[in-house]
Short mmCIF file of N, CA and C in Angstrom, two decimals:
data_model
loop_
_atom_site.label_atom_id
_atom_site.label_comp_id
_atom_site.label_asym_id
_atom_site.label_seq_id
_atom_site.Cartn_x
_atom_site.Cartn_y
_atom_site.Cartn_z
N MET A 30 7.69 -17.44 35.56
CA MET A 30 7.26 -17.34 34.18
C MET A 30 8.32 -16.58 33.39
N GLU A 31 8.65 -17.12 32.22
CA GLU A 31 9.64 -16.49 31.37
C GLU A 31 9.07 -15.21 30.75
N ILE A 32 9.82 -14.14 30.83
CA ILE A 32 9.43 -12.89 30.19
C ILE A 32 10.30 -12.73 28.95
N HIS A 33 9.71 -12.29 27.89
CA HIS A 33 10.45 -12.11 26.64
C HIS A 33 11.56 -11.09 26.87
N SER A 34 12.74 -11.40 26.33
CA SER A 34 13.88 -10.53 26.57
C SER A 34 13.81 -9.23 25.77
N SER A 35 13.15 -9.26 24.64
CA SER A 35 13.04 -8.04 23.84
C SER A 35 11.68 -8.01 23.14
N VAL A 36 10.96 -6.93 23.35
CA VAL A 36 9.64 -6.75 22.75
C VAL A 36 9.70 -5.50 21.87
N ALA A 37 9.23 -5.63 20.65
CA ALA A 37 9.16 -4.50 19.72
C ALA A 37 7.72 -4.33 19.27
N SER A 38 7.40 -3.13 18.83
CA SER A 38 6.12 -2.95 18.14
C SER A 38 6.41 -2.71 16.67
N CYS A 39 5.42 -3.03 15.85
CA CYS A 39 5.56 -2.96 14.41
C CYS A 39 4.31 -2.27 13.85
N THR A 40 4.48 -1.10 13.25
CA THR A 40 3.36 -0.34 12.71
C THR A 40 3.57 -0.14 11.22
N ILE A 41 2.63 -0.67 10.43
CA ILE A 41 2.62 -0.44 8.98
C ILE A 41 1.81 0.82 8.76
N LEU A 42 2.36 1.80 8.05
CA LEU A 42 1.74 3.12 7.99
C LEU A 42 1.67 3.66 6.57
N HIS A 43 0.48 4.09 6.18
CA HIS A 43 0.27 4.80 4.92
C HIS A 43 -0.43 6.13 5.21
N TYR A 44 -1.31 6.12 6.18
CA TYR A 44 -1.98 7.31 6.70
C TYR A 44 -2.38 6.99 8.13
N GLY A 45 -2.88 7.97 8.85
CA GLY A 45 -3.37 7.66 10.19
C GLY A 45 -2.84 8.54 11.30
N SER A 46 -2.61 9.81 11.03
CA SER A 46 -2.05 10.68 12.07
C SER A 46 -3.03 10.98 13.21
N ASP A 47 -4.34 10.77 12.97
CA ASP A 47 -5.32 11.08 14.02
C ASP A 47 -5.02 10.38 15.33
N TYR A 48 -4.73 9.09 15.27
CA TYR A 48 -4.54 8.30 16.49
C TYR A 48 -3.12 7.77 16.67
N LEU A 49 -2.26 7.96 15.68
CA LEU A 49 -0.90 7.41 15.75
C LEU A 49 -0.17 7.76 17.04
N PRO A 50 -0.13 9.02 17.47
CA PRO A 50 0.59 9.31 18.73
C PRO A 50 0.01 8.56 19.93
N TYR A 51 -1.31 8.39 19.95
CA TYR A 51 -1.95 7.68 21.06
C TYR A 51 -1.64 6.18 21.00
N ALA A 52 -1.66 5.63 19.79
CA ALA A 52 -1.36 4.21 19.62
C ALA A 52 0.07 3.92 20.09
N LEU A 53 1.02 4.71 19.61
CA LEU A 53 2.42 4.49 19.99
C LEU A 53 2.64 4.69 21.49
N ARG A 54 2.03 5.72 22.03
CA ARG A 54 2.18 6.01 23.47
C ARG A 54 1.59 4.88 24.31
N SER A 55 0.55 4.22 23.80
CA SER A 55 -0.11 3.18 24.59
C SER A 55 0.78 1.95 24.82
N VAL A 56 1.75 1.71 23.95
CA VAL A 56 2.64 0.55 24.12
C VAL A 56 4.06 0.97 24.50
N TYR A 57 4.36 2.24 24.48
CA TYR A 57 5.72 2.77 24.61
C TYR A 57 6.48 2.20 25.80
N ASP A 58 5.87 2.20 26.96
CA ASP A 58 6.59 1.79 28.17
C ASP A 58 6.85 0.29 28.25
N GLN A 59 6.20 -0.51 27.41
CA GLN A 59 6.35 -1.95 27.51
C GLN A 59 7.09 -2.58 26.33
N VAL A 60 7.60 -1.74 25.43
CA VAL A 60 8.39 -2.26 24.32
C VAL A 60 9.76 -1.60 24.30
N ASP A 61 10.71 -2.29 23.66
CA ASP A 61 12.07 -1.76 23.57
C ASP A 61 12.26 -0.84 22.37
N LYS A 62 11.59 -1.17 21.27
CA LYS A 62 11.64 -0.35 20.06
C LYS A 62 10.26 -0.30 19.43
N LEU A 63 9.93 0.84 18.82
CA LEU A 63 8.68 1.01 18.09
C LEU A 63 9.05 1.24 16.63
N HIS A 64 8.93 0.20 15.82
CA HIS A 64 9.28 0.28 14.40
C HIS A 64 8.07 0.73 13.59
N ILE A 65 8.27 1.78 12.81
CA ILE A 65 7.21 2.29 11.93
C ILE A 65 7.69 2.12 10.49
N PHE A 66 6.87 1.45 9.69
CA PHE A 66 7.19 1.16 8.30
C PHE A 66 6.23 1.94 7.41
N TYR A 67 6.72 3.05 6.88
CA TYR A 67 5.89 3.94 6.06
C TYR A 67 5.99 3.56 4.59
N THR A 68 4.84 3.53 3.94
CA THR A 68 4.80 3.36 2.49
C THR A 68 3.98 4.49 1.88
N PRO A 69 4.44 5.08 0.79
CA PRO A 69 3.70 6.16 0.17
C PRO A 69 2.51 5.69 -0.67
N THR A 70 2.41 4.36 -0.88
CA THR A 70 1.31 3.82 -1.68
C THR A 70 0.48 2.86 -0.83
N PRO A 71 -0.79 2.71 -1.16
CA PRO A 71 -1.60 1.74 -0.43
C PRO A 71 -1.00 0.34 -0.56
N SER A 72 -1.10 -0.46 0.49
CA SER A 72 -0.42 -1.75 0.47
C SER A 72 -1.38 -2.94 0.55
N HIS A 73 -2.64 -2.73 0.35
CA HIS A 73 -3.59 -3.83 0.41
C HIS A 73 -4.13 -4.19 -0.97
N GLY A 74 -3.35 -3.91 -2.01
CA GLY A 74 -3.74 -4.27 -3.35
C GLY A 74 -4.67 -3.28 -4.02
N HIS A 75 -5.01 -2.20 -3.34
CA HIS A 75 -5.91 -1.19 -3.91
C HIS A 75 -5.09 -0.05 -4.51
N ARG A 76 -5.57 0.52 -5.54
CA ARG A 76 -4.91 1.67 -6.16
C ARG A 76 -5.87 2.85 -6.15
N SER A 77 -5.30 4.02 -5.99
CA SER A 77 -6.12 5.22 -5.97
C SER A 77 -5.35 6.37 -6.59
N THR A 78 -6.06 7.26 -7.24
CA THR A 78 -5.42 8.47 -7.75
C THR A 78 -5.44 9.57 -6.70
N LEU A 79 -6.18 9.34 -5.60
CA LEU A 79 -6.24 10.32 -4.53
C LEU A 79 -5.00 10.21 -3.64
N PRO A 80 -4.47 11.35 -3.22
CA PRO A 80 -3.34 11.29 -2.29
C PRO A 80 -3.84 10.90 -0.90
N PRO A 81 -2.96 10.33 -0.07
CA PRO A 81 -3.38 10.04 1.30
C PRO A 81 -3.72 11.34 2.03
N PRO A 82 -4.50 11.27 3.10
CA PRO A 82 -4.93 12.48 3.79
C PRO A 82 -3.79 13.22 4.50
N GLU A 83 -2.66 12.55 4.73
CA GLU A 83 -1.51 13.22 5.36
C GLU A 83 -0.27 12.98 4.52
N THR A 84 0.67 13.88 4.64
CA THR A 84 1.96 13.72 3.96
C THR A 84 2.89 12.89 4.85
N ARG A 85 3.96 12.44 4.26
CA ARG A 85 4.98 11.71 5.02
C ARG A 85 5.48 12.57 6.18
N ASP A 86 5.71 13.86 5.93
CA ASP A 86 6.22 14.74 6.98
C ASP A 86 5.22 14.89 8.13
N GLN A 87 3.94 14.97 7.81
CA GLN A 87 2.93 15.06 8.87
C GLN A 87 2.91 13.78 9.71
N LEU A 88 3.06 12.64 9.04
CA LEU A 88 3.10 11.37 9.77
C LEU A 88 4.35 11.25 10.62
N LEU A 89 5.48 11.74 10.09
CA LEU A 89 6.72 11.76 10.89
C LEU A 89 6.53 12.55 12.17
N LEU A 90 5.92 13.73 12.06
CA LEU A 90 5.67 14.55 13.25
C LEU A 90 4.79 13.82 14.25
N ALA A 91 3.76 13.15 13.77
CA ALA A 91 2.87 12.41 14.66
C ALA A 91 3.61 11.23 15.30
N ALA A 92 4.46 10.56 14.54
CA ALA A 92 5.17 9.39 15.05
C ALA A 92 6.16 9.76 16.15
N PHE A 93 6.78 10.91 16.02
CA PHE A 93 7.79 11.32 16.99
C PHE A 93 7.25 12.34 18.00
N ALA A 94 5.93 12.48 18.09
CA ALA A 94 5.32 13.42 19.03
C ALA A 94 5.68 13.08 20.47
N PHE A 95 5.85 11.81 20.76
CA PHE A 95 6.26 11.36 22.09
C PHE A 95 7.34 10.30 21.91
N ASP A 96 8.57 10.63 22.23
CA ASP A 96 9.67 9.67 22.13
C ASP A 96 10.82 10.09 23.05
N PRO A 97 10.55 10.21 24.36
CA PRO A 97 11.59 10.71 25.27
C PRO A 97 12.81 9.80 25.39
N ASP A 98 12.66 8.51 25.08
CA ASP A 98 13.77 7.57 25.23
C ASP A 98 14.40 7.16 23.90
N GLY A 99 13.98 7.78 22.80
CA GLY A 99 14.55 7.46 21.49
C GLY A 99 14.25 6.05 21.02
N LYS A 100 13.04 5.57 21.29
CA LYS A 100 12.65 4.21 20.92
C LYS A 100 12.02 4.11 19.53
N VAL A 101 11.52 5.21 19.00
CA VAL A 101 10.82 5.17 17.71
C VAL A 101 11.84 5.09 16.58
N VAL A 102 11.63 4.12 15.68
CA VAL A 102 12.51 3.94 14.53
C VAL A 102 11.63 4.00 13.27
N TRP A 103 11.95 4.94 12.39
CA TRP A 103 11.19 5.15 11.15
C TRP A 103 11.86 4.40 10.01
N HIS A 104 11.07 3.68 9.23
CA HIS A 104 11.58 2.97 8.05
C HIS A 104 10.73 3.38 6.85
N ASP A 105 11.37 3.84 5.78
CA ASP A 105 10.65 4.04 4.53
C ASP A 105 10.62 2.70 3.82
N ALA A 106 9.41 2.20 3.58
CA ALA A 106 9.24 0.85 3.04
C ALA A 106 8.27 0.91 1.86
N PRO A 107 8.79 1.14 0.66
CA PRO A 107 7.91 1.36 -0.50
C PRO A 107 7.31 0.08 -1.08
N PHE A 108 6.55 -0.63 -0.27
CA PHE A 108 5.88 -1.85 -0.73
C PHE A 108 4.51 -1.49 -1.29
N THR A 109 4.01 -2.35 -2.18
CA THR A 109 2.67 -2.16 -2.73
C THR A 109 1.72 -3.28 -2.34
N GLN A 110 2.24 -4.30 -1.65
CA GLN A 110 1.41 -5.43 -1.21
C GLN A 110 1.62 -5.66 0.28
N GLU A 111 0.54 -5.92 0.99
CA GLU A 111 0.59 -6.05 2.44
C GLU A 111 1.44 -7.23 2.92
N GLY A 112 1.30 -8.40 2.30
CA GLY A 112 2.02 -9.58 2.76
C GLY A 112 3.53 -9.40 2.80
N PRO A 113 4.16 -9.07 1.65
CA PRO A 113 5.61 -8.84 1.66
C PRO A 113 6.02 -7.71 2.60
N GLN A 114 5.17 -6.68 2.71
CA GLN A 114 5.49 -5.57 3.60
C GLN A 114 5.54 -6.04 5.05
N ARG A 115 4.54 -6.80 5.49
CA ARG A 115 4.52 -7.30 6.87
C ARG A 115 5.65 -8.30 7.11
N ASP A 116 5.94 -9.16 6.14
CA ASP A 116 7.04 -10.11 6.29
C ASP A 116 8.37 -9.37 6.46
N SER A 117 8.58 -8.35 5.66
CA SER A 117 9.80 -7.56 5.75
C SER A 117 9.89 -6.85 7.11
N ALA A 118 8.78 -6.32 7.57
CA ALA A 118 8.76 -5.64 8.86
C ALA A 118 9.12 -6.60 9.99
N LEU A 119 8.59 -7.81 9.95
CA LEU A 119 8.93 -8.79 10.99
C LEU A 119 10.41 -9.17 10.94
N ARG A 120 10.97 -9.27 9.74
CA ARG A 120 12.41 -9.56 9.62
C ARG A 120 13.24 -8.43 10.25
N VAL A 121 12.84 -7.19 10.01
CA VAL A 121 13.56 -6.06 10.61
C VAL A 121 13.47 -6.13 12.13
N CYS A 122 12.29 -6.43 12.66
CA CYS A 122 12.14 -6.55 14.12
C CYS A 122 13.02 -7.66 14.66
N MET A 123 13.04 -8.81 13.97
CA MET A 123 13.87 -9.93 14.42
C MET A 123 15.35 -9.56 14.34
N ASP A 124 15.75 -8.94 13.24
CA ASP A 124 17.16 -8.55 13.08
C ASP A 124 17.59 -7.52 14.11
N SER A 125 16.63 -6.77 14.66
CA SER A 125 16.97 -5.78 15.68
C SER A 125 16.98 -6.39 17.08
N GLY A 126 16.73 -7.70 17.17
CA GLY A 126 16.82 -8.39 18.45
C GLY A 126 15.52 -8.72 19.13
N ALA A 127 14.40 -8.36 18.53
CA ALA A 127 13.10 -8.63 19.15
C ALA A 127 12.77 -10.11 19.06
N ASP A 128 12.18 -10.63 20.13
CA ASP A 128 11.66 -11.99 20.05
C ASP A 128 10.15 -12.02 20.18
N LEU A 129 9.54 -10.91 20.55
CA LEU A 129 8.09 -10.78 20.56
C LEU A 129 7.73 -9.45 19.92
N VAL A 130 6.73 -9.48 19.02
CA VAL A 130 6.33 -8.26 18.31
C VAL A 130 4.86 -7.97 18.60
N VAL A 131 4.59 -6.74 18.99
CA VAL A 131 3.23 -6.24 19.11
C VAL A 131 2.91 -5.58 17.78
N VAL A 132 2.00 -6.17 17.02
CA VAL A 132 1.58 -5.59 15.75
C VAL A 132 0.58 -4.49 16.10
N LEU A 133 0.93 -3.27 15.74
CA LEU A 133 0.18 -2.10 16.20
C LEU A 133 -0.21 -1.23 15.02
N ASP A 134 -1.47 -1.22 14.66
CA ASP A 134 -1.92 -0.29 13.62
C ASP A 134 -2.04 1.11 14.21
N ALA A 135 -2.04 2.10 13.33
CA ALA A 135 -2.06 3.50 13.76
C ALA A 135 -3.35 3.90 14.47
N ASP A 136 -4.37 3.05 14.39
CA ASP A 136 -5.67 3.39 15.00
C ASP A 136 -6.04 2.46 16.15
N GLU A 137 -5.03 1.84 16.79
CA GLU A 137 -5.27 0.89 17.87
C GLU A 137 -4.60 1.36 19.15
N VAL A 138 -5.35 1.34 20.24
CA VAL A 138 -4.83 1.81 21.52
C VAL A 138 -4.98 0.70 22.55
N TRP A 139 -3.87 0.39 23.20
CA TRP A 139 -3.82 -0.64 24.24
C TRP A 139 -3.74 0.03 25.61
N PRO A 140 -4.69 -0.22 26.49
CA PRO A 140 -4.48 0.19 27.88
C PRO A 140 -3.27 -0.56 28.45
N GLU A 141 -2.51 0.09 29.30
CA GLU A 141 -1.27 -0.48 29.83
C GLU A 141 -1.50 -1.84 30.50
N GLU A 142 -2.56 -1.95 31.30
CA GLU A 142 -2.84 -3.19 32.01
C GLU A 142 -3.17 -4.32 31.04
N THR A 143 -3.89 -4.01 29.97
CA THR A 143 -4.26 -5.02 28.98
C THR A 143 -3.02 -5.56 28.29
N LEU A 144 -2.14 -4.68 27.84
CA LEU A 144 -0.93 -5.14 27.16
C LEU A 144 -0.07 -5.95 28.11
N SER A 145 0.05 -5.52 29.34
CA SER A 145 0.85 -6.25 30.32
C SER A 145 0.31 -7.67 30.52
N LEU A 146 -1.00 -7.81 30.68
CA LEU A 146 -1.60 -9.14 30.83
C LEU A 146 -1.38 -10.00 29.59
N CYS A 147 -1.53 -9.41 28.41
CA CYS A 147 -1.36 -10.16 27.17
C CYS A 147 0.09 -10.60 27.00
N LEU A 148 1.04 -9.74 27.33
CA LEU A 148 2.46 -10.11 27.24
C LEU A 148 2.79 -11.23 28.22
N GLN A 149 2.22 -11.17 29.42
CA GLN A 149 2.43 -12.25 30.40
C GLN A 149 1.85 -13.56 29.89
N GLN A 150 0.68 -13.50 29.31
CA GLN A 150 0.05 -14.71 28.79
C GLN A 150 0.88 -15.29 27.65
N ALA A 151 1.38 -14.43 26.76
CA ALA A 151 2.22 -14.91 25.66
C ALA A 151 3.51 -15.53 26.20
N ALA A 152 4.09 -14.94 27.24
CA ALA A 152 5.31 -15.48 27.83
C ALA A 152 5.07 -16.83 28.49
N SER A 153 3.86 -17.06 28.97
CA SER A 153 3.56 -18.33 29.64
C SER A 153 3.37 -19.49 28.67
N ARG A 154 3.25 -19.18 27.37
CA ARG A 154 3.07 -20.23 26.35
C ARG A 154 4.04 -19.97 25.20
N PRO A 155 5.33 -20.26 25.42
CA PRO A 155 6.36 -19.92 24.43
C PRO A 155 6.25 -20.67 23.10
N GLY A 156 5.45 -21.72 23.02
CA GLY A 156 5.30 -22.45 21.77
C GLY A 156 4.29 -21.85 20.82
N VAL A 157 3.54 -20.84 21.29
CA VAL A 157 2.51 -20.21 20.45
C VAL A 157 3.16 -19.08 19.65
N ARG A 158 3.01 -19.11 18.35
CA ARG A 158 3.58 -18.07 17.49
C ARG A 158 2.66 -16.86 17.36
N ASN A 159 1.41 -17.09 16.95
CA ASN A 159 0.48 -15.99 16.68
C ASN A 159 -0.58 -15.90 17.77
N TRP A 160 -0.83 -14.69 18.23
CA TRP A 160 -1.87 -14.43 19.22
C TRP A 160 -2.90 -13.50 18.60
N LEU A 161 -4.12 -13.98 18.52
CA LEU A 161 -5.23 -13.18 18.01
C LEU A 161 -5.84 -12.41 19.17
N VAL A 162 -6.16 -11.14 18.92
CA VAL A 162 -6.68 -10.27 19.96
C VAL A 162 -8.05 -9.74 19.54
N ASN A 163 -9.00 -9.83 20.44
CA ASN A 163 -10.36 -9.33 20.17
C ASN A 163 -10.42 -7.84 20.48
N PHE A 164 -10.93 -7.06 19.53
CA PHE A 164 -10.98 -5.60 19.67
C PHE A 164 -12.35 -5.11 20.11
N THR A 165 -12.32 -3.92 20.69
CA THR A 165 -13.51 -3.13 20.93
C THR A 165 -13.42 -1.98 19.92
N THR A 166 -14.35 -1.93 18.98
CA THR A 166 -14.29 -0.98 17.88
C THR A 166 -15.24 0.18 18.12
N LEU A 167 -14.67 1.39 18.06
CA LEU A 167 -15.51 2.58 18.18
C LEU A 167 -16.12 2.87 16.82
N TRP A 168 -17.41 3.22 16.82
CA TRP A 168 -18.14 3.41 15.58
C TRP A 168 -18.53 4.87 15.40
N ARG A 169 -17.86 5.55 14.46
CA ARG A 169 -18.19 6.89 13.99
C ARG A 169 -18.03 7.99 15.06
N SER A 170 -17.78 7.62 16.31
CA SER A 170 -17.61 8.61 17.39
C SER A 170 -17.07 7.87 18.59
N PHE A 171 -16.96 8.58 19.70
CA PHE A 171 -16.57 7.95 20.96
C PHE A 171 -17.78 7.48 21.74
N HIS A 172 -18.97 7.59 21.16
CA HIS A 172 -20.21 7.25 21.86
C HIS A 172 -20.78 5.89 21.50
N TRP A 173 -20.31 5.29 20.41
CA TRP A 173 -20.84 4.01 19.96
C TRP A 173 -19.70 3.00 19.88
N VAL A 174 -19.94 1.82 20.41
CA VAL A 174 -18.93 0.77 20.46
C VAL A 174 -19.50 -0.52 19.89
N CYS A 175 -18.69 -1.22 19.07
CA CYS A 175 -19.05 -2.54 18.57
C CYS A 175 -18.12 -3.56 19.23
N ARG A 176 -18.69 -4.57 19.76
CA ARG A 176 -17.89 -5.68 20.28
C ARG A 176 -18.13 -6.85 19.34
N ASP A 177 -17.39 -6.80 18.23
CA ASP A 177 -17.60 -7.76 17.16
C ASP A 177 -16.59 -8.89 17.23
N GLU A 178 -16.50 -9.64 16.18
CA GLU A 178 -15.58 -10.77 16.12
C GLU A 178 -14.30 -10.45 15.36
N LEU A 179 -13.84 -9.22 15.46
CA LEU A 179 -12.57 -8.82 14.85
C LEU A 179 -11.43 -9.42 15.69
N TRP A 180 -10.69 -10.36 15.12
CA TRP A 180 -9.62 -11.07 15.82
C TRP A 180 -8.32 -11.04 15.00
N PRO A 181 -7.68 -9.90 14.82
CA PRO A 181 -6.42 -9.89 14.07
C PRO A 181 -5.25 -10.42 14.92
N VAL A 182 -4.21 -10.88 14.24
CA VAL A 182 -2.98 -11.26 14.93
C VAL A 182 -2.33 -9.98 15.43
N ARG A 183 -2.10 -9.89 16.73
CA ARG A 183 -1.51 -8.68 17.30
C ARG A 183 -0.29 -8.94 18.16
N LEU A 184 0.00 -10.18 18.49
CA LEU A 184 1.27 -10.54 19.13
C LEU A 184 1.86 -11.68 18.33
N ILE A 185 3.16 -11.58 18.02
CA ILE A 185 3.85 -12.63 17.28
C ILE A 185 5.13 -12.98 18.05
N ASN A 186 5.23 -14.23 18.45
CA ASN A 186 6.41 -14.74 19.13
C ASN A 186 7.38 -15.23 18.07
N LEU A 187 8.43 -14.47 17.81
CA LEU A 187 9.37 -14.82 16.76
C LEU A 187 10.24 -16.02 17.13
N ARG A 188 10.25 -16.42 18.41
CA ARG A 188 11.02 -17.59 18.83
C ARG A 188 10.26 -18.89 18.60
N ALA A 189 8.95 -18.81 18.45
CA ALA A 189 8.16 -20.02 18.21
C ALA A 189 8.30 -20.42 16.75
N ALA A 190 8.21 -21.69 16.49
CA ALA A 190 8.36 -22.20 15.13
C ALA A 190 7.24 -21.68 14.23
N ALA A 191 7.63 -21.20 13.06
CA ALA A 191 6.64 -20.70 12.11
C ALA A 191 5.93 -21.84 11.39
N VAL A 192 6.54 -23.01 11.36
CA VAL A 192 5.94 -24.17 10.71
C VAL A 192 4.79 -24.66 11.58
N GLY A 193 3.64 -24.85 10.97
CA GLY A 193 2.47 -25.28 11.73
C GLY A 193 2.09 -24.26 12.79
N GLU A 194 2.14 -23.00 12.43
CA GLU A 194 1.93 -21.91 13.38
C GLU A 194 0.71 -22.17 14.26
N TYR A 195 0.95 -22.27 15.53
CA TYR A 195 -0.12 -22.44 16.50
C TYR A 195 -0.64 -21.07 16.88
N THR A 196 -1.93 -20.92 16.91
CA THR A 196 -2.55 -19.64 17.21
C THR A 196 -3.37 -19.74 18.48
N ALA A 197 -3.27 -18.72 19.32
CA ALA A 197 -4.06 -18.66 20.54
C ALA A 197 -4.83 -17.34 20.54
N TYR A 198 -5.82 -17.26 21.40
CA TYR A 198 -6.71 -16.11 21.44
C TYR A 198 -6.57 -15.37 22.76
N LEU A 199 -6.52 -14.04 22.67
CA LEU A 199 -6.53 -13.18 23.85
C LEU A 199 -7.84 -12.41 23.80
N ASP A 200 -8.75 -12.74 24.70
CA ASP A 200 -10.07 -12.11 24.64
C ASP A 200 -10.18 -10.98 25.66
N ARG A 201 -11.37 -10.45 25.81
CA ARG A 201 -11.58 -9.30 26.68
C ARG A 201 -11.37 -9.59 28.16
N SER A 202 -11.18 -10.86 28.52
CA SER A 202 -10.87 -11.15 29.92
C SER A 202 -9.52 -10.54 30.30
N ASN A 203 -8.68 -10.24 29.30
CA ASN A 203 -7.41 -9.55 29.54
C ASN A 203 -7.59 -8.03 29.54
N GLY A 204 -8.75 -7.56 29.17
CA GLY A 204 -9.01 -6.13 29.06
C GLY A 204 -9.34 -5.75 27.64
N GLU A 205 -9.78 -4.55 27.45
CA GLU A 205 -10.17 -4.04 26.14
C GLU A 205 -8.95 -3.58 25.35
N VAL A 206 -8.99 -3.75 24.03
CA VAL A 206 -8.05 -3.12 23.10
C VAL A 206 -8.94 -2.33 22.15
N TYR A 207 -8.67 -1.03 22.02
CA TYR A 207 -9.57 -0.14 21.30
C TYR A 207 -9.11 0.08 19.87
N HIS A 208 -10.06 -0.09 18.95
CA HIS A 208 -9.83 0.12 17.51
C HIS A 208 -10.62 1.36 17.09
N PHE A 209 -9.91 2.39 16.66
CA PHE A 209 -10.53 3.66 16.30
C PHE A 209 -10.70 3.84 14.79
N GLY A 210 -10.46 2.79 14.01
CA GLY A 210 -10.46 2.89 12.56
C GLY A 210 -11.76 3.36 11.92
N TYR A 211 -12.87 3.20 12.62
CA TYR A 211 -14.16 3.65 12.09
C TYR A 211 -14.63 4.94 12.76
N ALA A 212 -13.72 5.57 13.50
CA ALA A 212 -14.02 6.85 14.14
C ALA A 212 -12.94 7.86 13.73
N VAL A 213 -12.70 7.93 12.43
CA VAL A 213 -11.69 8.85 11.88
C VAL A 213 -12.35 9.93 11.04
N ARG A 214 -11.55 10.91 10.66
CA ARG A 214 -12.04 11.96 9.78
C ARG A 214 -12.53 11.38 8.47
N ASP A 215 -13.43 12.04 7.82
CA ASP A 215 -13.97 11.56 6.55
C ASP A 215 -12.90 11.43 5.47
N GLU A 216 -11.86 12.25 5.51
CA GLU A 216 -10.80 12.18 4.49
C GLU A 216 -10.16 10.82 4.50
#
């Protein structure tokens, strides 16, 4: 089975220091570079007069809390819309030599075995561009879990043709992927 020659992670970041070190650490050993794209403004089309709960410097500290091999790469990316921001991030990953990207939000944690199985599955089907991953979402604490139909794109094969993007699904048979976005501080 063909293994991707270069795997990168891509994290779009505006806030999220609570779980960021855990998210990055969860994929660290299986990727070549961890690209973090920080924006000081919300990027999903929403505007707010409230500042984010963390400063850029606090997020920098969280991002580099674990980086023994110098894999973490910080990018200041002052986008205001999510689409152009994600497109730009994928171009940076491709330009840095990645052919497979793990899209990693600051509140998502991959068990090592799960990511390994998903990467193997993606390598076995090189014509698939987008891989949707089913999450296990923690609700308001570590005691409540939702197993809903949240299926975001979390693996992108940059070598597959973007035209007529074929999408495949990675379900819990590969293991759990944990989403902590609803178990964060009130801020």
